[in-house]
Amino acid sequence: TNGLVMKLESPGNNCITHDFNFGRPSAGSWQAISIPMSQILASKEACFSLANVNAAFDILPAWGDQRGVQLRLRNIRFE
């Protein structure tokens, strides 16, 4: 009910960007999502390294909202 979030990770203890909640897509429809890289990098933990990313696209339900989630992804790009 609280939507989906995405984040990036690099090796190390908690070397992540913060979660970006892009809301709850309507059932049965596609939703385009765009997050500027500058916004992602502005929210990173100090140890996060864009040059050493090991999870370039983590997507998950908002915490505490993970029952019955199904989703499909397509056309994922980093520009």
PDB file of C-alpha atoms in Angstrom:
ATOM      1  CA  THR A   1       0.000   0.000   0.000  1.00  0.00           C
ATOM      2  CA  ASN A   2       2.954   2.353   0.537  1.00  0.00           C
ATOM      3  CA  GLY A   3       4.519   1.762  -2.858  1.00  0.00           C
ATOM      4  CA  LEU A   4       7.779   0.489  -4.254  1.00  0.00           C
ATOM      5  CA  VAL A   5      11.257   1.788  -3.579  1.00  0.00           C
ATOM      6  CA  MET A   6      14.589   1.564  -5.382  1.00  0.00           C
ATOM      7  CA  LYS A   7      18.176   2.114  -4.296  1.00  0.00           C
ATOM      8  CA  LEU A   8      21.778   1.413  -5.352  1.00  0.00           C
ATOM      9  CA  GLU A   9      24.439  -0.403  -3.334  1.00  0.00           C
ATOM     10  CA  SER A  10      28.221  -0.685  -3.375  1.00  0.00           C
ATOM     11  CA  PRO A  11      30.412  -3.093  -1.366  1.00  0.00           C
ATOM     12  CA  GLY A  12      30.866  -2.364   2.314  1.00  0.00           C
ATOM     13  CA  ASN A  13      28.787  -2.018   5.445  1.00  0.00           C
ATOM     14  CA  ASN A  14      25.597  -0.082   4.605  1.00  0.00           C
ATOM     15  CA  CYS A  15      27.134   1.589   1.523  1.00  0.00           C
ATOM     16  CA  ILE A  16      23.856   2.531  -0.101  1.00  0.00           C
ATOM     17  CA  THR A  17      21.774   5.349  -1.442  1.00  0.00           C
ATOM     18  CA  HIS A  18      18.600   6.085   0.420  1.00  0.00           C
ATOM     19  CA  ASP A  19      15.341   4.480  -0.708  1.00  0.00           C
ATOM     20  CA  PHE A  20      13.436   6.354  -3.398  1.00  0.00           C
ATOM     21  CA  ASN A  21       9.722   5.674  -3.011  1.00  0.00           C
ATOM     22  CA  PHE A  22       7.969   6.040  -6.345  1.00  0.00           C
ATOM     23  CA  GLY A  23       4.508   5.214  -5.121  1.00  0.00           C
ATOM     24  CA  ARG A  24       2.120   2.434  -5.892  1.00  0.00           C
ATOM     25  CA  PRO A  25       1.568   1.736  -9.593  1.00  0.00           C
ATOM     26  CA  SER A  26      -2.006   1.075 -10.650  1.00  0.00           C
ATOM     27  CA  ALA A  27      -2.783  -2.622 -10.960  1.00  0.00           C
ATOM     28  CA  GLY A  28      -2.466  -3.919 -14.510  1.00  0.00           C
ATOM     29  CA  SER A  29      -0.831  -0.806 -15.949  1.00  0.00           C
ATOM     30  CA  TRP A  30       2.695   0.395 -16.732  1.00  0.00           C
ATOM     31  CA  GLN A  31       4.173   3.392 -14.981  1.00  0.00           C
ATOM     32  CA  ALA A  32       7.236   5.285 -16.222  1.00  0.00           C
ATOM     33  CA  ILE A  33       9.633   6.298 -13.442  1.00  0.00           C
ATOM     34  CA  SER A  34      12.578   8.657 -13.741  1.00  0.00           C
ATOM     35  CA  ILE A  35      14.949   9.567 -10.917  1.00  0.00           C
ATOM     36  CA  PRO A  36      17.804  11.986 -11.718  1.00  0.00           C
ATOM     37  CA  MET A  37      21.229  10.509 -10.908  1.00  0.00           C
ATOM     38  CA  SER A  38      22.097  13.791  -9.157  1.00  0.00           C
ATOM     39  CA  GLN A  39      19.235  13.160  -6.721  1.00  0.00           C
ATOM     40  CA  ILE A  40      20.391   9.587  -6.128  1.00  0.00           C
ATOM     41  CA  LEU A  41      23.991  10.656  -5.477  1.00  0.00           C
ATOM     42  CA  ALA A  42      22.883  13.472  -3.163  1.00  0.00           C
ATOM     43  CA  SER A  43      21.260  10.863  -0.901  1.00  0.00           C
ATOM     44  CA  LYS A  44      24.157   8.397  -0.600  1.00  0.00           C
ATOM     45  CA  GLU A  45      25.925   7.184   2.485  1.00  0.00           C
ATOM     46  CA  ALA A  46      29.571   8.332   2.711  1.00  0.00           C
ATOM     47  CA  CYS A  47      31.004   4.918   1.785  1.00  0.00           C
ATOM     48  CA  PHE A  48      28.841   4.495  -1.352  1.00  0.00           C
ATOM     49  CA  SER A  49      30.902   4.454  -4.563  1.00  0.00           C
ATOM     50  CA  LEU A  50      29.311   4.901  -7.977  1.00  0.00           C
ATOM     51  CA  ALA A  51      32.530   3.510  -9.486  1.00  0.00           C
ATOM     52  CA  ASN A  52      32.079   0.255  -7.528  1.00  0.00           C
ATOM     53  CA  VAL A  53      28.358  -0.586  -7.612  1.00  0.00           C
ATOM     54  CA  ASN A  54      27.386  -4.195  -6.894  1.00  0.00           C
ATOM     55  CA  ALA A  55      23.605  -3.701  -6.980  1.00  0.00           C
ATOM     56  CA  ALA A  56      22.725  -1.143  -9.627  1.00  0.00           C
ATOM     57  CA  PHE A  57      18.997  -1.433  -9.257  1.00  0.00           C
ATOM     58  CA  ASP A  58      17.449  -2.774  -6.055  1.00  0.00           C
ATOM     59  CA  ILE A  59      13.678  -2.589  -6.168  1.00  0.00           C
ATOM     60  CA  LEU A  60      11.495  -3.715  -3.299  1.00  0.00           C
ATOM     61  CA  PRO A  61       8.208  -2.975  -1.570  1.00  0.00           C
ATOM     62  CA  ALA A  62       8.263  -0.186   0.987  1.00  0.00           C
ATOM     63  CA  TRP A  63       9.319  -1.643   4.359  1.00  0.00           C
ATOM     64  CA  GLY A  64       6.531  -3.377   6.218  1.00  0.00           C
ATOM     65  CA  ASP A  65       4.435  -3.685   3.050  1.00  0.00           C
ATOM     66  CA  GLN A  66       5.766  -6.842   1.449  1.00  0.00           C
ATOM     67  CA  ARG A  67       2.834  -9.277   1.321  1.00  0.00           C
ATOM     68  CA  GLY A  68       1.525 -10.363  -2.072  1.00  0.00           C
ATOM     69  CA  VAL A  69       3.706  -8.083  -4.201  1.00  0.00           C
ATOM     70  CA  GLN A  70       4.117  -9.017  -7.864  1.00  0.00           C
ATOM     71  CA  LEU A  71       5.705  -6.775 -10.463  1.00  0.00           C
ATOM     72  CA  ARG A  72       7.261  -6.800 -13.915  1.00  0.00           C
ATOM     73  CA  LEU A  73      10.038  -4.490 -15.072  1.00  0.00           C
ATOM     74  CA  ARG A  74      11.047  -3.454 -18.576  1.00  0.00           C
ATOM     75  CA  ASN A  75      13.190  -0.871 -20.343  1.00  0.00           C
ATOM     76  CA  ILE A  76      15.468  -0.122 -17.397  1.00  0.00           C
ATOM     77  CA  ARG A  77      18.171   2.373 -18.370  1.00  0.00           C
ATOM     78  CA  PHE A  78      20.885   4.409 -16.709  1.00  0.00           C
ATOM     79  CA  GLU A  79      21.623   7.539 -18.728  1.00  0.00           C
TER      80      GLU A  79
END
